[in-house]
C-alpha cells in the first residue's frame, strides 16, 4: 500500500492543505501513540471509548473483554471510527479567533474482524510490545483462561486520513494586528515520572529494564 486514498469520509475540508496522504505518516502517528478513541453508533446513539492500540503491518489491533457489549458489536461488524491525536502545542495568536493548537492526528474508518484463537496470543504480544516493550519477558505467560476472556480485533488501515498542522504559523505578514501583543507557541510534550513500586511488591525489588525503556521512550519522543 502507498498513498492513502481520498474518500468522502477521509477528505479534510477544514484547512485541507494540512492533510497528509503519505501512508508512512499514518503509521508514524499510530506508532507514536499508546491510546486512541473508538466510536460507534449503539442503539441510535453515538458512543466513544478510550482504548489501547498497536499497529501490526497494515492493520490496527485492539483488545477488550469477550463480555463487553461494546466489543461484541464491533466484532459483529458495526462500523467504527478511531481517532489518534498528538497535541504538540498551543498557538497564541493576537486574537482568540486566530488562536489554535498544533497537533498531528489520524482518523481511521473501518469494520473489524476477530483475530482467530490460534493467532490471538501472538496478536496480544504485538499489543504488549507496543504498550509495554519487553514486559512479557518479566511476567508469567498468559493462561488459557485469560486468552479465552480476551477478544482481539483487527481493523485494516485502508480508509484513513492524517492531518498535520505542527508547522502552522501563528501570524501572517501584514495581518493588521498589534505587534505589541505577545504571540507565539507553548510547546507541549509527555513526561514520564519515576516509577512507583506497588505496596505489596517485595522490598528491594528492582524496577525492571522494560519500565526504564518505556520511560526513556517517552523522554525521547515526547509522546505516548
Short mmCIF file of N, CA and C in Angstrom, two decimals, residues 66-208:
data_model
loop_
_atom_site.label_atom_id
_atom_site.label_comp_id
_atom_site.label_asym_id
_atom_site.label_seq_id
_atom_site.Cartn_x
_atom_site.Cartn_y
_atom_site.Cartn_z
N UNK A 66 -14.31 -10.28 26.23
CA UNK A 66 -15.31 -11.00 25.44
C UNK A 66 -16.72 -10.76 25.99
N UNK A 67 -16.80 -10.29 27.24
CA UNK A 67 -18.11 -10.00 27.82
C UNK A 67 -18.60 -8.59 27.56
N UNK A 68 -17.81 -7.79 26.85
CA UNK A 68 -18.18 -6.40 26.60
C UNK A 68 -19.17 -6.29 25.45
N UNK A 69 -20.31 -5.68 25.72
CA UNK A 69 -21.30 -5.46 24.65
C UNK A 69 -20.72 -4.57 23.57
N UNK A 70 -19.92 -3.59 23.98
CA UNK A 70 -19.30 -2.66 23.03
C UNK A 70 -18.43 -3.43 22.04
N UNK A 71 -17.56 -4.29 22.54
CA UNK A 71 -16.67 -5.03 21.66
C UNK A 71 -17.41 -6.11 20.88
N UNK A 72 -18.43 -6.67 21.46
CA UNK A 72 -19.21 -7.66 20.72
C UNK A 72 -19.87 -7.04 19.50
N UNK A 73 -20.34 -5.82 19.64
CA UNK A 73 -20.95 -5.13 18.50
C UNK A 73 -19.90 -4.85 17.42
N UNK A 74 -18.71 -4.45 17.84
CA UNK A 74 -17.65 -4.22 16.86
C UNK A 74 -17.31 -5.53 16.15
N UNK A 75 -17.20 -6.62 16.92
CA UNK A 75 -16.87 -7.92 16.34
C UNK A 75 -17.94 -8.39 15.37
N UNK A 76 -19.18 -7.96 15.60
CA UNK A 76 -20.29 -8.38 14.74
C UNK A 76 -20.37 -7.57 13.45
N UNK A 77 -19.50 -6.57 13.29
CA UNK A 77 -19.47 -5.83 12.03
C UNK A 77 -19.96 -4.40 12.09
N UNK A 78 -20.19 -3.86 13.29
CA UNK A 78 -20.59 -2.46 13.39
C UNK A 78 -19.44 -1.56 12.94
N UNK A 79 -19.68 -0.65 12.00
CA UNK A 79 -18.60 0.25 11.55
C UNK A 79 -18.11 1.12 12.69
N UNK A 80 -16.81 1.37 12.70
CA UNK A 80 -16.21 2.17 13.77
C UNK A 80 -15.38 3.30 13.17
N UNK A 81 -15.12 4.29 14.00
CA UNK A 81 -14.22 5.39 13.68
C UNK A 81 -13.24 5.51 14.83
N UNK A 82 -11.94 5.49 14.51
CA UNK A 82 -10.89 5.55 15.53
C UNK A 82 -10.07 6.81 15.31
N UNK A 83 -9.83 7.54 16.39
CA UNK A 83 -9.07 8.79 16.31
C UNK A 83 -7.85 8.73 17.20
N UNK A 84 -6.71 9.12 16.64
CA UNK A 84 -5.45 9.21 17.39
C UNK A 84 -4.96 10.65 17.27
N UNK A 85 -4.64 11.27 18.40
CA UNK A 85 -4.23 12.67 18.39
C UNK A 85 -2.96 12.87 19.20
N UNK A 86 -2.01 13.60 18.63
CA UNK A 86 -0.83 14.07 19.36
C UNK A 86 -0.94 15.59 19.46
N UNK A 87 -1.24 16.10 20.65
CA UNK A 87 -1.30 17.54 20.87
C UNK A 87 0.11 18.03 21.13
N UNK A 88 0.61 18.93 20.29
CA UNK A 88 2.01 19.32 20.33
C UNK A 88 2.24 20.74 20.82
N UNK A 89 1.17 21.53 20.90
CA UNK A 89 1.37 22.89 21.40
C UNK A 89 0.12 23.73 21.29
N UNK A 90 0.12 24.84 22.02
CA UNK A 90 -0.95 25.83 21.93
C UNK A 90 -0.43 27.03 21.16
N UNK A 91 -1.20 27.49 20.19
CA UNK A 91 -0.83 28.65 19.37
C UNK A 91 -1.51 29.89 19.92
N UNK A 92 -0.70 30.83 20.42
CA UNK A 92 -1.21 32.08 20.97
C UNK A 92 -1.12 33.15 19.89
N UNK A 93 -2.21 33.40 19.21
CA UNK A 93 -2.25 34.47 18.21
C UNK A 93 -2.66 35.77 18.89
N UNK A 94 -2.78 36.82 18.12
CA UNK A 94 -3.13 38.13 18.69
C UNK A 94 -4.63 38.36 18.75
N UNK A 95 -5.37 37.31 18.49
CA UNK A 95 -6.82 37.32 18.70
C UNK A 95 -7.23 35.92 19.11
N UNK A 96 -8.32 35.82 19.85
CA UNK A 96 -8.81 34.49 20.24
C UNK A 96 -9.26 33.71 19.01
N UNK A 97 -9.79 34.41 18.03
CA UNK A 97 -10.27 33.74 16.82
C UNK A 97 -9.14 33.00 16.11
N UNK A 98 -7.96 33.61 16.05
CA UNK A 98 -6.85 33.01 15.33
C UNK A 98 -6.00 32.09 16.19
N UNK A 99 -6.24 32.08 17.49
CA UNK A 99 -5.50 31.16 18.36
C UNK A 99 -5.97 29.73 18.11
N UNK A 100 -5.05 28.79 18.30
CA UNK A 100 -5.37 27.41 17.92
C UNK A 100 -4.43 26.45 18.63
N UNK A 101 -4.31 25.25 18.08
CA UNK A 101 -3.43 24.22 18.60
C UNK A 101 -2.54 23.70 17.49
N UNK A 102 -1.42 23.15 17.88
CA UNK A 102 -0.59 22.40 16.95
C UNK A 102 -0.74 20.92 17.28
N UNK A 103 -0.99 20.13 16.28
CA UNK A 103 -1.27 18.71 16.53
C UNK A 103 -1.02 17.89 15.27
N UNK A 104 -0.93 16.59 15.48
CA UNK A 104 -0.94 15.61 14.41
C UNK A 104 -2.00 14.59 14.77
N UNK A 105 -2.85 14.24 13.84
CA UNK A 105 -3.91 13.30 14.17
C UNK A 105 -4.20 12.38 12.99
N UNK A 106 -4.78 11.24 13.31
CA UNK A 106 -5.22 10.28 12.30
C UNK A 106 -6.63 9.84 12.64
N UNK A 107 -7.44 9.67 11.61
CA UNK A 107 -8.81 9.17 11.76
C UNK A 107 -8.95 7.95 10.86
N UNK A 108 -9.34 6.83 11.45
CA UNK A 108 -9.45 5.57 10.71
C UNK A 108 -10.91 5.13 10.71
N UNK A 109 -11.41 4.78 9.53
CA UNK A 109 -12.76 4.24 9.39
C UNK A 109 -12.64 2.78 8.97
N UNK A 110 -13.51 1.94 9.51
CA UNK A 110 -13.43 0.55 9.09
C UNK A 110 -14.38 -0.37 9.83
N UNK A 111 -14.29 -1.63 9.44
CA UNK A 111 -15.04 -2.71 10.08
C UNK A 111 -14.02 -3.73 10.57
N UNK A 112 -14.15 -4.15 11.81
CA UNK A 112 -13.17 -5.04 12.42
C UNK A 112 -13.47 -6.50 12.13
N UNK A 113 -12.43 -7.30 12.20
CA UNK A 113 -12.57 -8.75 12.18
C UNK A 113 -11.95 -9.30 13.45
N UNK A 114 -12.45 -10.43 13.92
CA UNK A 114 -11.94 -11.04 15.15
C UNK A 114 -10.71 -11.87 14.82
N UNK A 115 -9.66 -11.65 15.59
CA UNK A 115 -8.44 -12.45 15.43
C UNK A 115 -8.76 -13.88 15.90
N UNK A 116 -8.52 -14.90 15.07
CA UNK A 116 -8.86 -16.28 15.45
C UNK A 116 -8.04 -16.76 16.64
N UNK A 117 -8.55 -17.76 17.36
CA UNK A 117 -7.88 -18.23 18.59
C UNK A 117 -6.42 -18.60 18.41
N UNK A 118 -6.09 -19.22 17.27
CA UNK A 118 -4.71 -19.66 17.07
C UNK A 118 -3.73 -18.50 16.83
N UNK A 119 -4.27 -17.30 16.56
CA UNK A 119 -3.43 -16.14 16.33
C UNK A 119 -3.53 -15.11 17.46
N UNK A 120 -4.39 -15.39 18.44
CA UNK A 120 -4.70 -14.40 19.47
C UNK A 120 -3.49 -14.08 20.35
N UNK A 121 -2.78 -15.09 20.80
CA UNK A 121 -1.66 -14.83 21.71
C UNK A 121 -0.58 -13.99 21.03
N UNK A 122 -0.29 -14.31 19.76
CA UNK A 122 0.73 -13.53 19.04
C UNK A 122 0.28 -12.08 18.87
N UNK A 123 -1.02 -11.87 18.60
CA UNK A 123 -1.53 -10.51 18.44
C UNK A 123 -1.46 -9.75 19.76
N UNK A 124 -1.76 -10.43 20.86
CA UNK A 124 -1.67 -9.77 22.17
C UNK A 124 -0.23 -9.42 22.51
N UNK A 125 0.71 -10.22 22.07
CA UNK A 125 2.11 -9.89 22.29
C UNK A 125 2.53 -8.66 21.48
N UNK A 126 1.96 -8.51 20.27
CA UNK A 126 2.22 -7.29 19.49
C UNK A 126 1.72 -6.07 20.27
N UNK A 127 0.50 -6.17 20.81
CA UNK A 127 -0.05 -5.08 21.62
C UNK A 127 0.83 -4.81 22.84
N UNK A 128 1.23 -5.88 23.53
CA UNK A 128 2.04 -5.73 24.72
C UNK A 128 3.38 -5.07 24.41
N UNK A 129 4.00 -5.48 23.33
CA UNK A 129 5.31 -4.92 22.98
C UNK A 129 5.22 -3.45 22.59
N UNK A 130 4.08 -3.06 22.06
CA UNK A 130 3.91 -1.64 21.74
C UNK A 130 3.64 -0.82 23.00
N UNK A 131 2.75 -1.33 23.86
CA UNK A 131 2.36 -0.57 25.04
C UNK A 131 3.43 -0.63 26.13
N UNK A 132 3.99 -1.82 26.37
CA UNK A 132 4.97 -2.03 27.43
C UNK A 132 6.11 -2.90 26.89
N UNK A 133 7.00 -2.34 26.09
CA UNK A 133 8.03 -3.15 25.44
C UNK A 133 8.87 -3.95 26.43
N UNK A 134 9.01 -5.24 26.15
CA UNK A 134 9.83 -6.11 26.99
C UNK A 134 9.15 -6.64 28.23
N UNK A 135 7.94 -6.19 28.52
CA UNK A 135 7.27 -6.61 29.76
C UNK A 135 6.93 -8.09 29.75
N UNK A 136 6.66 -8.66 28.59
CA UNK A 136 6.30 -10.07 28.52
C UNK A 136 7.42 -10.98 29.02
N UNK A 137 8.66 -10.49 29.00
CA UNK A 137 9.79 -11.28 29.48
C UNK A 137 9.90 -11.22 31.00
N UNK A 138 9.22 -10.27 31.63
CA UNK A 138 9.31 -10.11 33.08
C UNK A 138 8.24 -10.91 33.82
N UNK A 139 7.15 -11.26 33.16
CA UNK A 139 5.98 -11.82 33.83
C UNK A 139 5.69 -13.23 33.30
N UNK A 140 4.77 -13.91 33.97
CA UNK A 140 4.39 -15.26 33.57
C UNK A 140 3.63 -15.24 32.25
N UNK A 141 3.57 -16.35 31.53
CA UNK A 141 2.80 -16.41 30.28
C UNK A 141 1.31 -16.24 30.55
N UNK A 142 0.58 -15.85 29.52
CA UNK A 142 -0.88 -15.76 29.62
C UNK A 142 -1.47 -17.16 29.79
N UNK A 143 -2.52 -17.26 30.59
CA UNK A 143 -3.18 -18.55 30.79
C UNK A 143 -4.27 -18.74 29.74
N UNK A 144 -4.70 -19.98 29.58
CA UNK A 144 -5.77 -20.28 28.64
C UNK A 144 -7.05 -19.54 29.02
N UNK A 145 -7.29 -19.42 30.32
CA UNK A 145 -8.50 -18.71 30.79
C UNK A 145 -8.43 -17.23 30.42
N UNK A 146 -7.26 -16.62 30.58
CA UNK A 146 -7.10 -15.21 30.24
C UNK A 146 -7.26 -14.98 28.73
N UNK A 147 -6.70 -15.89 27.94
CA UNK A 147 -6.85 -15.77 26.49
C UNK A 147 -8.30 -15.90 26.08
N UNK A 148 -9.02 -16.83 26.73
CA UNK A 148 -10.43 -17.04 26.39
C UNK A 148 -11.29 -15.84 26.76
N UNK A 149 -10.87 -15.10 27.78
CA UNK A 149 -11.65 -13.94 28.25
C UNK A 149 -11.36 -12.68 27.46
N UNK A 150 -10.39 -12.75 26.54
CA UNK A 150 -9.95 -11.56 25.82
C UNK A 150 -10.30 -11.66 24.34
N UNK A 151 -10.87 -10.61 23.82
CA UNK A 151 -11.18 -10.52 22.39
C UNK A 151 -10.16 -9.59 21.74
N UNK A 152 -9.59 -10.04 20.63
CA UNK A 152 -8.65 -9.21 19.89
C UNK A 152 -9.25 -8.93 18.52
N UNK A 153 -9.26 -7.66 18.14
CA UNK A 153 -9.86 -7.24 16.89
C UNK A 153 -8.80 -6.62 15.99
N UNK A 154 -9.00 -6.81 14.69
CA UNK A 154 -8.08 -6.31 13.69
C UNK A 154 -8.85 -5.42 12.72
N UNK A 155 -8.38 -4.20 12.53
CA UNK A 155 -9.04 -3.26 11.63
C UNK A 155 -8.05 -2.86 10.53
N UNK A 156 -8.37 -3.11 9.27
CA UNK A 156 -7.44 -2.76 8.20
C UNK A 156 -7.30 -1.26 8.05
N UNK A 157 -6.06 -0.82 7.84
CA UNK A 157 -5.78 0.61 7.67
C UNK A 157 -5.92 0.97 6.20
N UNK A 158 -7.16 0.88 5.73
CA UNK A 158 -7.46 1.13 4.32
C UNK A 158 -8.04 2.52 4.12
N UNK A 159 -9.01 2.87 4.94
CA UNK A 159 -9.68 4.18 4.80
C UNK A 159 -9.30 5.04 6.00
N UNK A 160 -8.39 5.96 5.80
CA UNK A 160 -7.90 6.78 6.91
C UNK A 160 -7.42 8.12 6.40
N UNK A 161 -7.39 9.09 7.30
CA UNK A 161 -6.87 10.42 6.96
C UNK A 161 -5.90 10.87 8.03
N UNK A 162 -4.94 11.70 7.63
CA UNK A 162 -3.97 12.26 8.54
C UNK A 162 -3.95 13.77 8.35
N UNK A 163 -3.97 14.48 9.46
CA UNK A 163 -3.88 15.94 9.42
C UNK A 163 -2.71 16.37 10.30
N UNK A 164 -1.84 17.19 9.75
CA UNK A 164 -0.63 17.59 10.46
C UNK A 164 -0.46 19.10 10.32
N UNK A 165 -0.73 19.83 11.41
CA UNK A 165 -0.53 21.27 11.38
C UNK A 165 0.55 21.69 12.37
N UNK A 166 1.46 20.75 12.66
CA UNK A 166 2.50 21.04 13.65
C UNK A 166 3.39 22.20 13.25
N UNK A 167 3.48 22.47 11.96
CA UNK A 167 4.32 23.57 11.50
C UNK A 167 3.55 24.80 11.11
N UNK A 168 2.27 24.87 11.47
CA UNK A 168 1.46 26.02 11.08
C UNK A 168 1.92 27.29 11.77
N UNK A 169 1.73 28.40 11.12
CA UNK A 169 2.24 29.68 11.63
C UNK A 169 1.26 30.31 12.60
N UNK A 170 1.80 31.18 13.46
CA UNK A 170 0.98 31.89 14.45
C UNK A 170 0.49 33.22 13.90
N UNK A 171 1.27 33.79 12.99
CA UNK A 171 0.92 35.11 12.47
C UNK A 171 1.22 35.19 10.98
N UNK A 172 0.56 36.10 10.32
CA UNK A 172 0.78 36.36 8.90
C UNK A 172 1.33 37.77 8.74
N UNK A 173 2.18 37.95 7.75
CA UNK A 173 2.67 39.29 7.46
C UNK A 173 1.52 40.21 7.07
N UNK A 174 1.59 41.45 7.53
CA UNK A 174 0.59 42.46 7.15
C UNK A 174 -0.84 42.03 7.50
N UNK A 175 -1.00 41.39 8.66
CA UNK A 175 -2.36 40.98 9.06
C UNK A 175 -3.09 42.09 9.83
N UNK A 176 -2.40 43.21 10.05
CA UNK A 176 -3.06 44.34 10.70
C UNK A 176 -3.13 44.24 12.21
N UNK A 177 -2.58 43.18 12.81
CA UNK A 177 -2.66 43.02 14.26
C UNK A 177 -1.56 43.82 14.95
N UNK A 178 -1.82 44.15 16.23
CA UNK A 178 -0.90 44.94 17.05
C UNK A 178 0.28 44.07 17.48
N UNK A 179 1.51 44.39 17.00
CA UNK A 179 2.68 43.61 17.32
C UNK A 179 3.14 43.80 18.77
N UNK A 180 2.54 44.72 19.49
CA UNK A 180 2.87 44.89 20.90
C UNK A 180 2.21 43.80 21.77
N UNK A 181 1.24 43.09 21.19
CA UNK A 181 0.60 41.97 21.88
C UNK A 181 1.44 40.71 21.63
N UNK A 182 1.79 40.00 22.72
CA UNK A 182 2.64 38.81 22.56
C UNK A 182 1.92 37.73 21.76
N UNK A 183 2.65 37.10 20.85
CA UNK A 183 2.14 35.95 20.11
C UNK A 183 3.24 34.91 20.06
N UNK A 184 2.87 33.67 20.02
CA UNK A 184 3.87 32.61 19.98
C UNK A 184 3.23 31.26 20.25
N UNK A 185 4.07 30.28 20.57
CA UNK A 185 3.61 28.91 20.77
C UNK A 185 4.07 28.39 22.11
N UNK A 186 3.21 27.68 22.81
CA UNK A 186 3.56 26.97 24.03
C UNK A 186 3.69 25.49 23.68
N UNK A 187 4.93 24.99 23.49
CA UNK A 187 5.09 23.58 23.14
C UNK A 187 4.62 22.67 24.28
N UNK A 188 4.04 21.53 23.92
CA UNK A 188 3.56 20.56 24.90
C UNK A 188 4.18 19.20 24.58
N UNK A 189 4.51 18.42 25.63
CA UNK A 189 5.03 17.09 25.42
C UNK A 189 4.74 16.23 26.66
N UNK A 190 4.70 14.92 26.46
CA UNK A 190 4.53 13.99 27.57
C UNK A 190 5.82 13.89 28.36
N UNK A 191 5.67 13.67 29.69
CA UNK A 191 6.80 13.44 30.56
C UNK A 191 6.49 12.23 31.44
N UNK A 192 7.44 11.31 31.57
CA UNK A 192 7.27 10.14 32.45
C UNK A 192 7.89 10.43 33.80
N UNK A 193 7.13 10.23 34.88
CA UNK A 193 7.65 10.37 36.23
C UNK A 193 8.46 9.12 36.60
N UNK A 194 9.08 9.17 37.77
CA UNK A 194 9.79 7.99 38.28
C UNK A 194 8.78 6.87 38.56
N UNK A 195 9.13 5.62 38.23
CA UNK A 195 8.22 4.50 38.51
C UNK A 195 7.89 4.41 40.00
N UNK A 196 6.65 4.06 40.30
CA UNK A 196 6.20 3.91 41.68
C UNK A 196 5.93 2.44 41.96
N UNK A 197 6.68 1.86 42.86
CA UNK A 197 6.55 0.44 43.18
C UNK A 197 5.29 0.21 44.00
N UNK A 198 4.56 -0.85 43.67
CA UNK A 198 3.32 -1.15 44.39
C UNK A 198 3.62 -1.53 45.83
N UNK A 199 2.62 -1.35 46.70
CA UNK A 199 2.80 -1.56 48.13
C UNK A 199 3.12 -3.02 48.46
N UNK A 200 2.64 -3.96 47.68
CA UNK A 200 2.82 -5.38 48.00
C UNK A 200 4.02 -6.02 47.29
N UNK A 201 4.75 -5.24 46.50
CA UNK A 201 5.98 -5.76 45.90
C UNK A 201 7.04 -5.93 46.98
N UNK A 202 7.77 -7.04 46.93
CA UNK A 202 8.79 -7.28 47.94
C UNK A 202 9.78 -6.11 48.01
N UNK A 203 10.10 -5.68 49.22
CA UNK A 203 11.07 -4.58 49.38
C UNK A 203 12.40 -4.91 48.70
N UNK A 204 12.95 -3.92 48.01
CA UNK A 204 14.22 -4.12 47.34
C UNK A 204 14.12 -4.67 45.94
N UNK A 205 12.90 -4.99 45.50
CA UNK A 205 12.73 -5.50 44.13
C UNK A 205 13.10 -4.40 43.14
N UNK A 206 13.97 -4.74 42.22
CA UNK A 206 14.47 -3.75 41.26
C UNK A 206 13.42 -3.43 40.20
N UNK A 207 13.32 -2.16 39.84
CA UNK A 207 12.46 -1.77 38.73
C UNK A 207 13.05 -2.39 37.45
N UNK A 208 12.28 -3.16 36.69
CA UNK A 208 12.84 -3.86 35.53
C UNK A 208 13.22 -2.90 34.41
#
